[in-house]
Amino acid sequence: MTDTPDVPLAAYPGLPKGTFRVTDLPRPAAMALGSTDEGVWTAAAATYLTVIDPTTGKPDLDRPLADTAAGAVQNAAATCHAQALEYSAPTDDRAAEQDLEAAKHLAEAVDTIEHASGILNDPVTGPDGEKIDGRRIQAIHHQDEQLARQRSAEGDSRHTQRSWEKAWRILASTLLGVMDAILLWKPLLNLSFTSGSDNALRWAIGLGMVSLQVLAIEWAARTFVNAERLSVDRRGAAADYNRPFRHGRSGPERPAPTTDEIAEADQQYSHAYYGLVGVAAAVAMIGGVRVAWLARQADLPVYEAVLFGIVIGLILGCVVVQMARLYCRGNLLGDRLEIERTVIDEITGRIKRAQGRVAAEREAAHSALVAADKLTNHAETLRQRTFADSLRAVELAWTWFGLPPGDLDREEFRRRAVPEVEDTGARRVDLRSRLDLVNTWLANRESIFAPTASPGGSPALAELTVGDGDRGSALPVRQKKDELIIVGPTPVEIPDRPKPPHRLMLVGAALTAVVTLTTAWLAPVDNGPSEDTAQGVVTAWSYPA
């Protein structure tokens, strides 16, 4: 709760002050003038003069003094009643405004609570693209987190990895193509920036070859990454399905790929791997041809051109393969967890923002109620002080009349002088009870998402726990002669993972060597006007010209 608000309170003005001639009053009145509050003395003098005629010193119309004095006391009570209302009414109005302010804030808090209570029922997009509510995605996320922990315990951390942006792969392929355009196709096709149809045709051929190479690298890498992901996901799903069987339990109630589906994904992965190695071999051959061509143009020996061409060509081919392999990060479980965390964070943020609004409205309502109580108490204080001063004035005038103090009916004077105001107790009790409900709601919001079982009562969550546990859920068995027949779900048979195409890699390396050797053997040696350029290339290779 916040500190007590600073509420400005109206000062008590006292009874109205007036001027009277002391000669019109009795000697006790003159003696009390300096020692009595001026407003109280004025009220007492006014009450006295309404009874006694100052010219005769007797009651008006020679009426009995006691009766006339009683009538004057009633008039004083009516005056006190009016003054008490005048002094306290503005403060009472401010208290009522604070009550309305508190009611408004509490109503806003209740509306926000009702909205927050329905946030978990609002439709959101699940990890599979389906429309579900927040409670369902909570249960799904709890299941996936259990699977992630179990996979991590088994040494599989693919779900913790995050896929890199595809733009970097495209950029690397494009840079490799630009390098080929500058270092291979430009000297090979004698490209220049002069005008002419022949030069334009050569540029079109060069750019076409470069584009074909870039697209081939990107296609092969993308196909390989997608196929590898499909194979990993299906194998991971089958392993998740088979895990409970290792502990004598039935399989979880979740879809699992069949052996044929796993084999199909492995076959796609194997074909994609072959395609990637084929494209990498082509890149290696192009790189070897490029280096061998440049080396011969620099008048290097054939064996050096072949050596440099093969080494650099194989490095470029390995770079293509390794780049694709580096993009094999993450899996379906990691993607699901990321989607679920994003959705849960969004729901959590909405609920926390609602809690913040409720807390703010609660504080405002609390401050308004405290201010209303202070204003109500102050208004009552103003009325009581007005009554007390008026009673003192009446008692003072009564003594000036010379009447016995016991004859003054103080209770009757109180009944007439103190105004009856609206009782705010019931309204405040209602407001505070609503404030307590808001406080209770806020106090119970420590955890937005509590681990609960998924709707439908699926036992999948408990069955995924590693350990012997209760044998009540063990696999049902049936004895038939000497055979043990398992009735119910059975594990999925997972075939061996395809091996990398090592033979194709060796073939690609051999072809790179052959093409590089052929290029170095057949490439013409430029001894003409490009001697300075050749000298520069030779210097860069650190060989004497």
GROMACS .gro file of C-alpha atoms in nm, residues 335-497:
model
  163
  335ASP     CA    1   1.137  -2.467  -3.322
  336ARG     CA    2   0.832  -2.571  -3.123
  337LEU     CA    3   0.988  -2.458  -2.797
  338GLU     CA    4   1.078  -2.121  -2.946
  339ILE     CA    5   0.725  -2.070  -3.080
  340GLU     CA    6   0.574  -2.177  -2.749
  341ARG     CA    7   0.803  -1.950  -2.548
  342THR     CA    8   0.717  -1.658  -2.774
  343VAL     CA    9   0.344  -1.716  -2.731
  344ILE     CA   10   0.376  -1.774  -2.356
  345ASP     CA   11   0.588  -1.461  -2.320
  346GLU     CA   12   0.321  -1.265  -2.505
  347ILE     CA   13   0.046  -1.406  -2.283
  348THR     CA   14   0.258  -1.347  -1.973
  349GLY     CA   15   0.322  -0.990  -2.082
  350ARG     CA   16  -0.049  -0.929  -2.133
  351ILE     CA   17  -0.131  -1.072  -1.792
  352LYS     CA   18   0.148  -0.877  -1.623
  353ARG     CA   19   0.031  -0.557  -1.788
  354ALA     CA   20  -0.320  -0.634  -1.662
  355GLN     CA   21  -0.178  -0.695  -1.316
  356GLY     CA   22   0.000  -0.362  -1.334
  357ARG     CA   23  -0.323  -0.185  -1.427
  358VAL     CA   24  -0.510  -0.364  -1.147
  359ALA     CA   25  -0.238  -0.272  -0.897
  360ALA     CA   26  -0.248   0.091  -1.010
  361GLU     CA   27  -0.626   0.103  -0.981
  362ARG     CA   28  -0.603  -0.068  -0.643
  363GLU     CA   29  -0.359   0.195  -0.517
  364ALA     CA   30  -0.575   0.476  -0.650
  365ALA     CA   31  -0.887   0.326  -0.487
  366HIS     CA   32  -0.703   0.278  -0.158
  367SER     CA   33  -0.581   0.637  -0.162
  368ALA     CA   34  -0.931   0.761  -0.242
  369LEU     CA   35  -1.081   0.562   0.045
  370VAL     CA   36  -0.818   0.691   0.289
  371ALA     CA   37  -0.883   1.046   0.171
  372ALA     CA   38  -1.260   0.993   0.203
  373ASP     CA   39  -1.218   0.871   0.561
  374LYS     CA   40  -1.003   1.170   0.651
  375LEU     CA   41  -1.252   1.411   0.493
  376THR     CA   42  -1.548   1.246   0.667
  377ASN     CA   43  -1.371   1.260   1.003
  378HIS     CA   44  -1.277   1.623   0.945
  379ALA     CA   45  -1.633   1.714   0.852
  380GLU     CA   46  -1.753   1.552   1.171
  381THR     CA   47  -1.488   1.748   1.361
  382LEU     CA   48  -1.614   2.073   1.208
  383ARG     CA   49  -1.971   1.993   1.315
  384GLN     CA   50  -1.868   1.897   1.665
  385ARG     CA   51  -1.659   2.212   1.711
  386THR     CA   52  -1.946   2.425   1.582
  387PHE     CA   53  -2.181   2.253   1.827
  388ALA     CA   54  -1.933   2.289   2.114
  389ASP     CA   55  -1.885   2.663   2.052
  390SER     CA   56  -2.258   2.717   2.013
  391LEU     CA   57  -2.327   2.528   2.337
  392ARG     CA   58  -2.068   2.741   2.517
  393ALA     CA   59  -2.238   3.053   2.382
  394VAL     CA   60  -2.579   2.934   2.497
  395GLU     CA   61  -2.445   2.842   2.842
  396LEU     CA   62  -2.278   3.180   2.867
  397ALA     CA   63  -2.601   3.363   2.771
  398TRP     CA   64  -2.796   3.142   3.014
  399THR     CA   65  -2.577   3.259   3.299
  400TRP     CA   66  -2.626   3.619   3.187
  401PHE     CA   67  -3.001   3.561   3.213
  402GLY     CA   68  -2.947   3.461   3.576
  403LEU     CA   69  -3.127   3.131   3.522
  404PRO     CA   70  -3.017   2.812   3.700
  405PRO     CA   71  -2.771   2.608   3.482
  406GLY     CA   72  -2.970   2.293   3.551
  407ASP     CA   73  -3.272   2.435   3.369
  408LEU     CA   74  -3.083   2.434   3.035
  409ASP     CA   75  -3.182   2.125   2.836
  410ARG     CA   76  -2.849   2.041   2.671
  411GLU     CA   77  -2.970   1.715   2.515
  412GLU     CA   78  -3.256   1.895   2.345
  413PHE     CA   79  -3.010   2.157   2.224
  414ARG     CA   80  -2.782   1.881   2.085
  415ARG     CA   81  -3.072   1.714   1.908
  416ARG     CA   82  -3.166   2.040   1.738
  417ALA     CA   83  -2.816   2.177   1.678
  418VAL     CA   84  -2.624   1.877   1.544
  419PRO     CA   85  -2.728   1.803   1.184
  420GLU     CA   86  -2.792   1.448   1.070
  421VAL     CA   87  -2.574   1.362   0.772
  422GLU     CA   88  -2.568   1.064   0.538
  423ASP     CA   89  -2.415   0.755   0.693
  424THR     CA   90  -2.123   0.652   0.473
  425GLY     CA   91  -2.036   0.343   0.677
  426ALA     CA   92  -2.225   0.091   0.465
  427ARG     CA   93  -2.090   0.237   0.143
  428ARG     CA   94  -1.734   0.231   0.275
  429VAL     CA   95  -1.771  -0.126   0.393
  430ASP     CA   96  -1.883  -0.229   0.045
  431LEU     CA   97  -1.592  -0.045  -0.116
  432ARG     CA   98  -1.341  -0.198   0.123
  433SER     CA   99  -1.479  -0.547   0.066
  434ARG     CA  100  -1.430  -0.497  -0.308
  435LEU     CA  101  -1.080  -0.366  -0.239
  436ASP     CA  102  -1.005  -0.681  -0.037
  437LEU     CA  103  -1.117  -0.894  -0.332
  438VAL     CA  104  -0.880  -0.706  -0.561
  439ASN     CA  105  -0.598  -0.753  -0.309
  440THR     CA  106  -0.673  -1.124  -0.290
  441TRP     CA  107  -0.661  -1.155  -0.671
  442LEU     CA  108  -0.326  -0.979  -0.684
  443ALA     CA  109  -0.186  -1.190  -0.401
  444ASN     CA  110  -0.273  -1.511  -0.588
  445ARG     CA  111  -0.097  -1.411  -0.909
  446GLU     CA  112   0.249  -1.528  -0.806
  447SER     CA  113   0.261  -1.785  -1.089
  448ILE     CA  114   0.075  -1.720  -1.411
  449PHE     CA  115   0.136  -2.063  -1.558
  450ALA     CA  116   0.121  -2.351  -1.315
  451PRO     CA  117   0.229  -2.692  -1.441
  452THR     CA  118  -0.099  -2.866  -1.504
  453ALA     CA  119  -0.197  -3.171  -1.695
  454SER     CA  120  -0.310  -3.122  -2.050
  455PRO     CA  121  -0.683  -3.111  -2.117
  456GLY     CA  122  -0.828  -3.453  -2.179
  457GLY     CA  123  -0.643  -3.630  -1.900
  458SER     CA  124  -0.374  -3.778  -2.125
  459PRO     CA  125  -0.122  -3.990  -1.929
  460ALA     CA  126   0.150  -3.908  -2.179
  461LEU     CA  127   0.318  -3.663  -1.942
  462ALA     CA  128   0.362  -3.913  -1.660
  463GLU     CA  129   0.469  -4.190  -1.893
  464LEU     CA  130   0.756  -3.983  -2.026
  465THR     CA  131   0.925  -3.975  -1.684
  466VAL     CA  132   1.238  -4.185  -1.680
  467GLY     CA  133   1.236  -4.453  -1.410
  468ASP     CA  134   1.057  -4.765  -1.301
  469GLY     CA  135   0.769  -4.585  -1.131
  470ASP     CA  136   0.439  -4.758  -1.074
  471ARG     CA  137   0.412  -5.085  -1.255
  472GLY     CA  138   0.039  -5.034  -1.291
  473SER     CA  139   0.100  -4.877  -1.630
  474ALA     CA  140   0.340  -5.148  -1.743
  475LEU     CA  141   0.294  -5.313  -2.078
  476PRO     CA  142   0.008  -5.563  -2.080
  477VAL     CA  143   0.139  -5.907  -2.154
  478ARG     CA  144  -0.018  -6.236  -2.241
  479GLN     CA  145   0.143  -6.577  -2.205
  480LYS     CA  146   0.096  -6.819  -2.491
  481LYS     CA  147   0.287  -7.143  -2.449
  482ASP     CA  148   0.654  -7.050  -2.451
  483GLU     CA  149   0.608  -6.719  -2.632
  484LEU     CA  150   0.570  -6.373  -2.482
  485ILE     CA  151   0.322  -6.174  -2.688
  486ILE     CA  152   0.308  -5.798  -2.632
  487VAL     CA  153  -0.038  -5.657  -2.665
  488GLY     CA  154  -0.069  -5.283  -2.738
  489PRO     CA  155   0.175  -5.024  -2.870
  490THR     CA  156   0.515  -5.142  -2.987
  491PRO     CA  157   0.840  -4.951  -3.035
  492VAL     CA  158   0.925  -4.805  -3.374
  493GLU     CA  159   1.219  -4.970  -3.543
  494ILE     CA  160   1.475  -4.703  -3.633
  495PRO     CA  161   1.706  -4.794  -3.923
  496ASP     CA  162   2.072  -4.701  -3.929
  497ARG     CA  163   2.155  -4.349  -4.038
   0.00000   0.00000   0.00000
